[in-house]
CSV table of C-alpha atoms in Angstrom, one decimal:
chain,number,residue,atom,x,y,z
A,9,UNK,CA,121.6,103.1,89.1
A,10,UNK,CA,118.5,101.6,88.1
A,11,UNK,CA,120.4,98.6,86.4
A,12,UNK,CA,122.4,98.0,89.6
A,13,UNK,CA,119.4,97.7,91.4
A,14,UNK,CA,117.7,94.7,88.5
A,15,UNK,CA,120.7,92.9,87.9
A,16,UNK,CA,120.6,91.0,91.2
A,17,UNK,CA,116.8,90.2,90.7
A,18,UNK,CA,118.1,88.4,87.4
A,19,UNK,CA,120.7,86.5,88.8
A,20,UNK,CA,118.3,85.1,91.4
A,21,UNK,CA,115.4,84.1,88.9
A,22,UNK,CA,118.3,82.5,86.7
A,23,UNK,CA,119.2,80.2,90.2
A,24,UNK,CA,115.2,79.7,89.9
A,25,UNK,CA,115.5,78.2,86.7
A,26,UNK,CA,118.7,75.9,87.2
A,27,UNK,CA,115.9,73.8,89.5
A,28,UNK,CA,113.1,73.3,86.7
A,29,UNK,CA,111.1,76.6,88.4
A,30,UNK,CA,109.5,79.1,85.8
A,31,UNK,CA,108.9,82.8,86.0
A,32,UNK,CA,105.6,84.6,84.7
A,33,UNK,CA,105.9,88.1,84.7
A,34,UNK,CA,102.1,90.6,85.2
A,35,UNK,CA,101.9,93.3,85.7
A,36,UNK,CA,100.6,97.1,84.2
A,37,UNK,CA,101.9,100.7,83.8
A,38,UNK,CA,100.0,103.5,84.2
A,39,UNK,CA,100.5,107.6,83.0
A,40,UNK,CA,98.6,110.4,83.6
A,41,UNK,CA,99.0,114.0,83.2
A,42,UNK,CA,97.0,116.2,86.0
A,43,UNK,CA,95.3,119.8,86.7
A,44,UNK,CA,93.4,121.0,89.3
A,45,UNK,CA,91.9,124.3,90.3
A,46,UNK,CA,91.3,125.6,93.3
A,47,UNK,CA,91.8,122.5,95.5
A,48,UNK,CA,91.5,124.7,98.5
A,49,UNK,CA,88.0,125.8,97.5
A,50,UNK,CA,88.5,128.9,98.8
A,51,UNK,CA,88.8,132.7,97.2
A,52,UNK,CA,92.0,133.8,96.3
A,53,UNK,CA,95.0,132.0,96.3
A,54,UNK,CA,96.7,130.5,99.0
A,55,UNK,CA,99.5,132.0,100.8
A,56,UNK,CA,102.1,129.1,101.1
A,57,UNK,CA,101.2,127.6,97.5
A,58,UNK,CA,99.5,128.4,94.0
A,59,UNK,CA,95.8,127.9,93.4
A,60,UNK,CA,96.5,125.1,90.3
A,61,UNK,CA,98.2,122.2,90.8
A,62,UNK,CA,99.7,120.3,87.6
A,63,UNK,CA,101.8,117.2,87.2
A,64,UNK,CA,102.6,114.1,85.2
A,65,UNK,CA,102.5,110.5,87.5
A,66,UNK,CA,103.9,107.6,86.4
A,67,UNK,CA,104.4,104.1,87.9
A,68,UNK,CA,105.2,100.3,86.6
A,69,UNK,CA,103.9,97.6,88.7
A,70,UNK,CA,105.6,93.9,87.8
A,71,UNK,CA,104.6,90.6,89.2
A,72,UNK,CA,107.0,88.2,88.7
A,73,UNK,CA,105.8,84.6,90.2
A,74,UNK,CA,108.0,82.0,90.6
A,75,UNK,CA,106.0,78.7,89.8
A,76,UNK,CA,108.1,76.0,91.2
A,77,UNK,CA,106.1,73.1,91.0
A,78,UNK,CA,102.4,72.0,90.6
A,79,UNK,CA,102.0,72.7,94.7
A,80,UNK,CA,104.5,75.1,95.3
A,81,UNK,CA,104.5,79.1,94.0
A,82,UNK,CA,106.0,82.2,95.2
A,83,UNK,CA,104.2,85.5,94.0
A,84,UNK,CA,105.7,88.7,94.6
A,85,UNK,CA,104.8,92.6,93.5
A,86,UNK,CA,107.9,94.9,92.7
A,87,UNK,CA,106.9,98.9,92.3
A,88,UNK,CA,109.8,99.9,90.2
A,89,UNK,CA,109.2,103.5,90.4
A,90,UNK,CA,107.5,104.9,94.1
A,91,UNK,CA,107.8,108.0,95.3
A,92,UNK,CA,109.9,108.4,98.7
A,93,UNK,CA,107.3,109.6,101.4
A,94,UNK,CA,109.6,111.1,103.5
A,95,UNK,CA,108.3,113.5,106.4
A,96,UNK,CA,110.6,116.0,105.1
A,97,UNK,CA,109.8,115.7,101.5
A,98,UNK,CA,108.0,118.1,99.3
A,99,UNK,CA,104.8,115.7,98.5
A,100,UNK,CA,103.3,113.3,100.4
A,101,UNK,CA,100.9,110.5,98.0
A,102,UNK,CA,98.8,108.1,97.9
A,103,UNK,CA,100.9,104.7,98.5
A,104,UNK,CA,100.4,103.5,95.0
A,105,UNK,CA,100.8,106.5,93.2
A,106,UNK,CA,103.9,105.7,92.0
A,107,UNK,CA,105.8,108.9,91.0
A,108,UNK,CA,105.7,112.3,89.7
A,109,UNK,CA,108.2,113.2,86.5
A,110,UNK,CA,111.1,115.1,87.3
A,111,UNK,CA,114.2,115.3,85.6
A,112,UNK,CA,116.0,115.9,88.9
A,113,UNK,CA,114.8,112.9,90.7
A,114,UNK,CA,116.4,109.1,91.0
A,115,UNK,CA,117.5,106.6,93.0
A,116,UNK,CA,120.8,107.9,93.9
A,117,UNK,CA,119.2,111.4,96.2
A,118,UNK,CA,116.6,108.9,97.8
A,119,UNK,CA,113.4,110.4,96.0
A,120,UNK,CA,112.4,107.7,94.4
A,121,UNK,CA,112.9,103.9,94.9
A,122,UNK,CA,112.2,100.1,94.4
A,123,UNK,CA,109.5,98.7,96.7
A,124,UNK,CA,108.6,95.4,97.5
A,125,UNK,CA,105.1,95.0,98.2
A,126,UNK,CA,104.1,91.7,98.3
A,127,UNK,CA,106.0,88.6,98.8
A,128,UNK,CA,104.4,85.0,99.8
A,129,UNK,CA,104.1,81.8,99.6
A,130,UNK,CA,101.0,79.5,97.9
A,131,UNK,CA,101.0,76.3,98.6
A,132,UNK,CA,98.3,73.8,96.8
A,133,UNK,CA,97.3,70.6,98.1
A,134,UNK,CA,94.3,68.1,98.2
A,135,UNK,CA,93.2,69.6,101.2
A,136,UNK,CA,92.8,73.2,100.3
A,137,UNK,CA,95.5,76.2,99.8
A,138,UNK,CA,97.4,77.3,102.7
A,139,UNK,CA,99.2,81.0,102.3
A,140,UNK,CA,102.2,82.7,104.3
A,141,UNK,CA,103.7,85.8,103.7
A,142,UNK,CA,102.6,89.6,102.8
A,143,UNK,CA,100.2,89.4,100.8
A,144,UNK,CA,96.7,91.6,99.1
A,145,UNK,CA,93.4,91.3,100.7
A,146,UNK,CA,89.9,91.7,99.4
A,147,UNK,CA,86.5,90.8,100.5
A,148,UNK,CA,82.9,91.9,99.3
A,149,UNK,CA,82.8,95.0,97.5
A,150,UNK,CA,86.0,96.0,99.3
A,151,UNK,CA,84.2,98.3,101.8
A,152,UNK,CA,86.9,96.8,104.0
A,153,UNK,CA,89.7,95.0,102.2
A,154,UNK,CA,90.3,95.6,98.3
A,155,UNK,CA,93.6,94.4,97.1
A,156,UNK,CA,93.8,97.2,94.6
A,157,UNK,CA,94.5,95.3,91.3
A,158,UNK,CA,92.6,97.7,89.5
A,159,UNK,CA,95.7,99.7,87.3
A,160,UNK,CA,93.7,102.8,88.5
A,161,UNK,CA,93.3,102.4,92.4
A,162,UNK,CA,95.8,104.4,94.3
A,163,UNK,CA,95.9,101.8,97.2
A,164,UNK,CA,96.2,98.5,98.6
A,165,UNK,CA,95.4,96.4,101.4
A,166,UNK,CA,98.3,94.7,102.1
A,167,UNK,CA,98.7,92.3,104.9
A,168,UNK,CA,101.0,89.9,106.6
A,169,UNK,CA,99.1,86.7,106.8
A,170,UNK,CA,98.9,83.4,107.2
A,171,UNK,CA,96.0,81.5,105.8
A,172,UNK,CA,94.1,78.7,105.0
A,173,UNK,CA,91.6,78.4,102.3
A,174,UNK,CA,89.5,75.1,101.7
A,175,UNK,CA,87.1,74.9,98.8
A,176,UNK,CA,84.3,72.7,98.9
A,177,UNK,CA,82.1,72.8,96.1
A,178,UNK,CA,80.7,76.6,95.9
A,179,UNK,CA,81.2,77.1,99.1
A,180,UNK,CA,84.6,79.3,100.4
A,181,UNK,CA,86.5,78.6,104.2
A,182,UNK,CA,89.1,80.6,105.0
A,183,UNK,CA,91.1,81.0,108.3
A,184,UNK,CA,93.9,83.3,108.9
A,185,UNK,CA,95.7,84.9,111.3
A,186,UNK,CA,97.5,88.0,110.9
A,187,UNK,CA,100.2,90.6,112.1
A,188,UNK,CA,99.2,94.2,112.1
A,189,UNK,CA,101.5,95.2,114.3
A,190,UNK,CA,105.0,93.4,115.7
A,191,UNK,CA,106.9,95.8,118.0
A,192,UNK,CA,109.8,94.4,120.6
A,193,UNK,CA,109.5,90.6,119.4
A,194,UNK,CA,110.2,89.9,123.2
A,195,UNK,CA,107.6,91.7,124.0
A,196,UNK,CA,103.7,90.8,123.0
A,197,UNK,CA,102.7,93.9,125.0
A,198,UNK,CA,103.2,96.3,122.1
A,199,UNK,CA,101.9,93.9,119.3
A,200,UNK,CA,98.6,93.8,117.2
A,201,UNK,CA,96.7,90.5,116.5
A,202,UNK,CA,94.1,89.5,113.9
A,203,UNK,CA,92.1,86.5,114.1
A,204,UNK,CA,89.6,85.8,110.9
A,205,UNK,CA,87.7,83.6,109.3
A,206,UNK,CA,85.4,84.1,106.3
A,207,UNK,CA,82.3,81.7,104.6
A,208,UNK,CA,81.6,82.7,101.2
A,209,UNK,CA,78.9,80.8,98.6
A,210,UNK,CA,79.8,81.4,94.9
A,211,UNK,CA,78.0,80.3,92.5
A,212,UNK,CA,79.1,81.1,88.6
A,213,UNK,CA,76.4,79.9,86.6
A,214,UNK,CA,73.7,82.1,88.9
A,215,UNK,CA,76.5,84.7,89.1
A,216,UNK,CA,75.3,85.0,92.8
A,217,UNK,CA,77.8,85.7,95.6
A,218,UNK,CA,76.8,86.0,99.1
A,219,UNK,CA,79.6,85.9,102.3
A,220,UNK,CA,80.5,86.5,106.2
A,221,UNK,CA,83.7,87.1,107.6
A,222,UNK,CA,84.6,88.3,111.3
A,223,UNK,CA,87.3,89.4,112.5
A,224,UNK,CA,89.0,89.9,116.1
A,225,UNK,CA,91.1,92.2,116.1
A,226,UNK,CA,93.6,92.3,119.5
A,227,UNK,CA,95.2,96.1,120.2
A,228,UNK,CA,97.5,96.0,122.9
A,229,UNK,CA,97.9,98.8,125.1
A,230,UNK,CA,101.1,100.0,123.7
A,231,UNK,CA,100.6,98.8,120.1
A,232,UNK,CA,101.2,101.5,117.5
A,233,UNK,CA,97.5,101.5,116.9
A,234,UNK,CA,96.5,101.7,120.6
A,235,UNK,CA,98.5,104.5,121.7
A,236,UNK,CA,98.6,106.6,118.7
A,237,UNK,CA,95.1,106.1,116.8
A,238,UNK,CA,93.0,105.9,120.4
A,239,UNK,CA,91.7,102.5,119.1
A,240,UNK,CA,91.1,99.7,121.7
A,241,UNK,CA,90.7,95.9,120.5
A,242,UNK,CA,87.5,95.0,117.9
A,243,UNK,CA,85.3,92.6,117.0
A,244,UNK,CA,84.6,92.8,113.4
A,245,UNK,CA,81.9,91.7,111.2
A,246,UNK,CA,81.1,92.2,107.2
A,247,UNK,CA,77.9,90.7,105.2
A,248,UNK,CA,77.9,91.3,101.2
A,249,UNK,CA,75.9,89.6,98.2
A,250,UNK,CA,76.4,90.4,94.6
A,251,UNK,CA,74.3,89.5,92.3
A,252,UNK,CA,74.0,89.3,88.2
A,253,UNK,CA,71.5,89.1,85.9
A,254,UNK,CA,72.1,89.6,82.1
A,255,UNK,CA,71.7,93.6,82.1
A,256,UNK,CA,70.8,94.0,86.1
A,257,UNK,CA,73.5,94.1,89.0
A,258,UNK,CA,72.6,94.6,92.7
A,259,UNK,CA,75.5,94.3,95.4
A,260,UNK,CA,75.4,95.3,98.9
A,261,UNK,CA,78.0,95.4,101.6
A,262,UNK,CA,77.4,96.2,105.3
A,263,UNK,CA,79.9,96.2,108.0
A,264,UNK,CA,80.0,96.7,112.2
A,265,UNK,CA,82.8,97.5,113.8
A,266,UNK,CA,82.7,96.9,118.0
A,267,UNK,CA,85.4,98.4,119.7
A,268,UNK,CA,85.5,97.3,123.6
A,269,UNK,CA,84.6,100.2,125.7
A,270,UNK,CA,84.4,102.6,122.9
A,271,UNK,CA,81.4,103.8,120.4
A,272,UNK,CA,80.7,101.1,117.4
A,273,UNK,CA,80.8,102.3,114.2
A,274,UNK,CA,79.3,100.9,111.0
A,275,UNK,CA,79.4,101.1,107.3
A,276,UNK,CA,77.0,100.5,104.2
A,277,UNK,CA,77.4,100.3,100.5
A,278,UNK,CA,74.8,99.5,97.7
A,279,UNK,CA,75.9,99.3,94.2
A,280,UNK,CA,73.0,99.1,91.8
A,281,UNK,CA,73.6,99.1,87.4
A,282,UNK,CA,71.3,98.3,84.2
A,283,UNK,CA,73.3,98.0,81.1
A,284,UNK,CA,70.5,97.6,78.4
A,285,UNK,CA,71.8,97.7,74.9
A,286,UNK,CA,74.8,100.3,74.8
A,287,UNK,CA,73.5,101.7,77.5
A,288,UNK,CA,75.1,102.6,81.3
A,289,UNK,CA,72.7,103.3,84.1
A,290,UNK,CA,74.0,102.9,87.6
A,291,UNK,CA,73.2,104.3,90.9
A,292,UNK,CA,76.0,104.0,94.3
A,293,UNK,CA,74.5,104.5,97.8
A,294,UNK,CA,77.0,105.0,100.8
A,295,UNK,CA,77.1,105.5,104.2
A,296,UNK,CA,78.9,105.7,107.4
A,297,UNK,CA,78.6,106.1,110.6
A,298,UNK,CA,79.5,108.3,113.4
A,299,UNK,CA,79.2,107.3,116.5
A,300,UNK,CA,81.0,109.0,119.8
A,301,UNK,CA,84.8,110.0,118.6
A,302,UNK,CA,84.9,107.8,115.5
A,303,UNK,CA,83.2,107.3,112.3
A,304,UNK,CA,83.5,104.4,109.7
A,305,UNK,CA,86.2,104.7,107.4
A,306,UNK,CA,85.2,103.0,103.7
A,307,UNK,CA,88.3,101.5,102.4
A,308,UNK,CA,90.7,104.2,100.2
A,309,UNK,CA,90.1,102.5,97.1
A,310,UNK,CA,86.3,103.6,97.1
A,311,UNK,CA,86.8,107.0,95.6
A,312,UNK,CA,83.8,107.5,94.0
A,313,UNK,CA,84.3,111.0,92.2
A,314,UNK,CA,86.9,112.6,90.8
A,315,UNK,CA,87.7,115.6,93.3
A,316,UNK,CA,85.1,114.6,96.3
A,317,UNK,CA,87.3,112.3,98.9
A,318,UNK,CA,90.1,111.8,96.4
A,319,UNK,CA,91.8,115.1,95.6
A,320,UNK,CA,93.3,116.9,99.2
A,321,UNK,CA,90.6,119.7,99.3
A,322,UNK,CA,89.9,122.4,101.8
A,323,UNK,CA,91.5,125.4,103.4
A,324,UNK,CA,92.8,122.9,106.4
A,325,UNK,CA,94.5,120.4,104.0
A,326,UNK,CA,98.3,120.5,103.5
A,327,UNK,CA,99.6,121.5,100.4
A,328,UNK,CA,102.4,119.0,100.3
A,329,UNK,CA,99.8,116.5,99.8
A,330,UNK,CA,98.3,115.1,96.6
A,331,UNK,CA,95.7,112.9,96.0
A,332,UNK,CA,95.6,111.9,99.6
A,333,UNK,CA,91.7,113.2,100.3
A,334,UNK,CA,89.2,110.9,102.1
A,335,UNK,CA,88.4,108.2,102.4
A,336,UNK,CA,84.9,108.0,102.3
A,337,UNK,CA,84.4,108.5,106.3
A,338,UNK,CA,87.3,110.0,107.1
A,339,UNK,CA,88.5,113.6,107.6
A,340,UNK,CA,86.7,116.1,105.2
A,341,UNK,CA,85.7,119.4,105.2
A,342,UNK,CA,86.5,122.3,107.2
A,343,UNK,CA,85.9,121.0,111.5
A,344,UNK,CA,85.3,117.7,113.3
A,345,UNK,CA,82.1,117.1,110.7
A,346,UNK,CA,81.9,113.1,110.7
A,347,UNK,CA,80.1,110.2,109.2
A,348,UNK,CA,79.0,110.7,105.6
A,349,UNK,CA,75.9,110.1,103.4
A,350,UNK,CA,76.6,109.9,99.8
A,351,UNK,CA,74.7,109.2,97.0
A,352,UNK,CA,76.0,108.8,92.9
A,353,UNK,CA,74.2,108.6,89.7
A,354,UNK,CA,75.9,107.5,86.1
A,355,UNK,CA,74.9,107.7,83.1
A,356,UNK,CA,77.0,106.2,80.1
A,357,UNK,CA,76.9,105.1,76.7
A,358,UNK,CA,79.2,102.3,74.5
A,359,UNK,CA,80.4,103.0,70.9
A,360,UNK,CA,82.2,100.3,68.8
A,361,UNK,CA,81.1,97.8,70.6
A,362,UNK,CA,82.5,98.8,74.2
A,363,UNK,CA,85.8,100.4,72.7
A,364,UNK,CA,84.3,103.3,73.8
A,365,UNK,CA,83.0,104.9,76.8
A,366,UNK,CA,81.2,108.3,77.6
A,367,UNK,CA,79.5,108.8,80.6
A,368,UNK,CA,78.8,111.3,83.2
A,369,UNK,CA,78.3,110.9,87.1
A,370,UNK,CA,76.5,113.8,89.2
A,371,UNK,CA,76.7,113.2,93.2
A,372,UNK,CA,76.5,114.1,96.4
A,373,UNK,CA,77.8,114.2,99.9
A,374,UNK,CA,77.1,115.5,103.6
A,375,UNK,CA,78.0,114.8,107.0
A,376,UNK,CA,75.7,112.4,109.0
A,377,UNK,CA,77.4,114.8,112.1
A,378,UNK,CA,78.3,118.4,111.6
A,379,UNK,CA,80.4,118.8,114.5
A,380,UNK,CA,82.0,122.1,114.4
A,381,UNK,CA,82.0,122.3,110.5
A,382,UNK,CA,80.2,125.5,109.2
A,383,UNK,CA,77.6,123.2,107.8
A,384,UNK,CA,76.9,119.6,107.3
A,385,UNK,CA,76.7,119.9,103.3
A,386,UNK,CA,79.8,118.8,101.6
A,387,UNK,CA,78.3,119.8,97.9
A,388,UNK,CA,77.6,118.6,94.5
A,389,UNK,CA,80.0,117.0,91.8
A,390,UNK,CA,79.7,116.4,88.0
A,391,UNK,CA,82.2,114.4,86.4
A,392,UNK,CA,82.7,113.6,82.7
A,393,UNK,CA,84.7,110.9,81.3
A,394,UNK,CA,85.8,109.3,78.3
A,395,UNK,CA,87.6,105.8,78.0
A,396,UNK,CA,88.8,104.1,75.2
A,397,UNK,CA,90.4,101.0,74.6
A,398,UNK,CA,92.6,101.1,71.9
A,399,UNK,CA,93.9,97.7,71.7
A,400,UNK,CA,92.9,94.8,74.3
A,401,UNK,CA,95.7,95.3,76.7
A,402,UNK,CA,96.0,99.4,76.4
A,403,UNK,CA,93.4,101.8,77.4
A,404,UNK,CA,93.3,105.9,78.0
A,405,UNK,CA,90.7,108.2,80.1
A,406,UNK,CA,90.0,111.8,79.6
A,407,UNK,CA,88.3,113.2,82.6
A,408,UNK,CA,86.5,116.3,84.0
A,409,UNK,CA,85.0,117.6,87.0
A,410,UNK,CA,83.7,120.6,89.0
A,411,UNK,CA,83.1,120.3,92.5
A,412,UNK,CA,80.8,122.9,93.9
A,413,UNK,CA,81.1,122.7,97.7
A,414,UNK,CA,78.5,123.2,100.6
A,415,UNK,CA,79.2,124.7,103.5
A,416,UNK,CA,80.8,121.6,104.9
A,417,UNK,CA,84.1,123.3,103.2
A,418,UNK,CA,83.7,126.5,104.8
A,419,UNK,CA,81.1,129.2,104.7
A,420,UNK,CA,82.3,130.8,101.9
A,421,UNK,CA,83.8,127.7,99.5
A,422,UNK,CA,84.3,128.5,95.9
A,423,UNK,CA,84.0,125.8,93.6
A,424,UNK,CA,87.0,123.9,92.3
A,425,UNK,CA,87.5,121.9,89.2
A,426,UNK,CA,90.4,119.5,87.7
A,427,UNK,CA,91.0,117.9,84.4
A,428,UNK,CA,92.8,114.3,83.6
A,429,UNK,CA,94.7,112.3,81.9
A,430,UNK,CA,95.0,108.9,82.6
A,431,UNK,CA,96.4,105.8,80.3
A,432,UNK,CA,97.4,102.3,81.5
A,433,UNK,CA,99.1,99.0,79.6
A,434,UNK,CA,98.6,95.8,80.7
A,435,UNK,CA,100.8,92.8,80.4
C-alpha cells in the first residue's frame, strides 16, 4: 500500500526532470517513546481509562522542492505517516504528531495516511518575491504564527496565502492576503478574509531584529469561525525585537487583538538567556489576557514545559486525547479559569563542546481570572533534560518532569509526572 501511494509522486518528479527542473529533498524524522502518570491529576484512577499512559510516536516529514529555474520554485511538505483524526477514532493528537506504533494500523483501514501540507509557488524577480499557495507562517517569536520547523514542535501555522515580499536593504515589506475560510464559492457571506502587511528591520551584523505587522481579519456572519467560535471580525497588531549580544539575548513580543463589539485581548512574551562559557541561564516571562469571554491564546508551538499546557491534564480532559493540552491561554484547569501568567527559569550546562546538554527548568503558572475554577493556581513544574548530538544531523533527548498542581486542577489535585524519549534525524 504504501508503495502504491509513492509511485505516482515518482513518475511526476521524473516529468519534472524531462524539462531541465531539479528536485531537493529536506526533511527530518522524529521517534519518541512516552510515559506519563497521572495525567488526570487526580486520586485514584480513572473510571473510563488507566492512570499511565505509554506509547511510541513516530513521523517522517519530506520536502521535496521542485526548483525549475532561477525564478521559478515549487516547495511542498508530504507527512508520510499522520495519524487519522477521526471523530470516531480512539486518539485524537496534536496535528503534527505524526503517529503512534501499532502493528494493526495502515493505510488500507484509514488510520493512518499521506498528508499534504504545504504546497506553493515562489516566484523570484528583481522586484521582490511574490508567493501563492498553502504555505507556513512565522513572525516574531511566534507568539502568533510559528511555522513549526523545529523537528520537535507538534504544530504548524499553515496558511493559504498569497503574498508579496520586497527587500530593500535591511528592511522587510510584505503584503498578503489570505483565505481562512472559503465556504459556498458563490457565496462571500460564509467566507473569512485576511488582509496583512508586515515591516521588519534586520540587521545581521548587530544581530538586532525589530518588526510590525497588522492584520484585518474579516469574519462573516456565517463563516465557520463566526458562528461556531463566537468570534466577530479583528483588527490585529504584533510588535517584537530580538536582540544578540555575544553571551546575552533579550526578545520580546507583544500582541493586541480588537475584536468589533467584543472584549480585546492581548498577549506578551519576554525571552531573556546568558550563555557564559558552557553555561545556560535563561529566564521566559508570559502572559495573556482575559478580557470579557475570551482570553489570548499564545500560539501551540509555545509549550514551554513538559506536562504544563502540553500533555491533556485534568479530571475534565478527554482521555482519547494526547498531547493536545493548552495552549498557553487557552482551556486549563478544572472551570472557566482564563488568562495566564507564567513565569520559567533554566539552568543548563554544555559538555564536549555543545554535544551535550543537561539542564533543568522549574516554572510556574496561574490564572490572571479564576472564574469558577477551585483556585487560580495552576502549580509548579520541574523538568530535567538531557540532549545529545551524536552526529551533526542526528540528536536524542531524555526527559523528566513532575508537575505538582495548584488548585487551579481541582481542590484536591495529586501531582503527576511523565518520562521521554525523544530522537530526531535530519536530512
Amino acid at each position: 500500500m504504501f508503495k502504491t501511494k509513492i509511485i505516482p509522486l515518482a513518475l511526476l518528479l521524473s516529468c519534472f526532470g524531462a524539462h531541465s527542473a531539479s528536485l531537493s529533498i529536506t526533511g527530518n524524522q522524529r521517534f519518541g517513546s512516552n510515559m506519563f502518570v497521572n495525567m488526570d491529576l487526580d486520586r485514584g484512577q480513572r473510571s473510563d481509562s488507566g492512570n499511565t499512559s505509554s506509547f511510541l510516536e513516530h513521523r517522517i516529514l519530506l520536502r521535496p522542492d521542485i526548483l525549475i529555474d532561477e525564478h521559478f520554485t515549487v516547495k511542498t511538505e508530504w507527512n508520510l505517516l499522520q495519524l487519522n483524526q477521526r471523530p470516531t477514532g480512539p486518539t485524537t493528537t496534536a496535528e503534527r504528531f505524526g503517529s503512534s506504533l501499532d502493528s494493526r494500523s495502515g493505510f488500507s483501514d484509514d488510520t493512518n495516511y499521506i498528508e499534504v501540507s504545504r504546497a506553493y509557488l515562489q516566484w523570484s524577480s528583481d522586484w521582490g518575491i511574490f508567493y501563492f499557495g498553502r504555505m507556513p507562517k512565522t513572525w516574531g517569536l511566534g507568539l502568533m504564527y510559528d511555522s513549526g520547523d523545529n523537528p520537535l514542535d507538534d504544530y504548524s501555522t499553515t496558511v493559504d496565502r498569497m503574498a508579496y515580499q520586497s527587500l530593500l536593504g535591511s528592511l522587510e515589506l510584505i503584503v498578503a492576503y489570505e483565505k481562512g475560510e472559503e465556504g459556498t464559492l458563490n457565496n462571500d457571506d460564509d467566507d473569512m478574509d485576511v488582509f496583512e502587511g508586515s515591516l521588519e528591520y534586520a540587521n545581521p551584523e548587530a544581530k538586532f531584529n525589530i518588526g510590525l505587522l497588522y492584520s484585518r481579519k474579516v469574519r462573516s456572519a456565517d463563516s465557520y469561525e463566526g458562528s461556531i467560535l463566537g468570534r466577530k471580525s479583528s483588527h490585529e497588531m504584533s510588535l517584537f525585537l530580538k536582540k544578540q549580544w555575544s553571551e546575552f539575548f533579550v526578545g520580546s513580543e507583544f500582541v493586541t487583538q480588537s475584536y468589533d463589539k467584543q472584549s480585546n485581548v492581548t498577549g506578551w512574551l519576554g525571552q531573556i538567556s546568558w550563555t557564559p562559557g558552557n553555561f545556560i541561564m535563561d529566564l521566559d516571562l508570559a502572559y495573556s489576557n482575559f478580557s470579557g469571554d475570551r482570553s489570548f491564546e499564545f500560539n501551540r508551538n509555545y509549550r514551554p514545559f513538559l506536562i504544563m499546557f502540553r500533555q491533556t491534564t485534568g479530571v475534565t480532559s478527554d482521555e482519547r486525547e494526547t498531547r493536545t493540552g493548552g495552549p498557553v491561554g487557552g482551556v486549563e484547569g478544572n472551570g472557566t479559569g482564563g488568562g495566564v501568567m507564567l513565569s520559567k527559569l533554566g539552568l543548563g550546562y554544555k559538555f564536549s563542546d555543545g554535544r551535550y546538554v543537561l539542564r533543568s527548568d522549574v516554572g510556574y503558572a496561574q490564572f490572571e481570572e479564576q472564574g469558577t475554577s477551585s483556585g487560580n493556581e495552576l502549580g509548579v513544574e520541574w523538568d530535567m533534560s538531557f540532549d545529545q548530538q551524536w552526529y551533526k544531523n542526528f540528536h536524542t533527548q531524555y526527559a523528566f518532569g513532575v508537575l505538582f498542581p495548584g488548585d487551579g486542577y481541582g481542590p484536591d489535585a495529586r501531582l503527576g509526572w511523565g518520562l521521554q524519549l525523544r530522537g530526531y534525524l535530519e536530512f
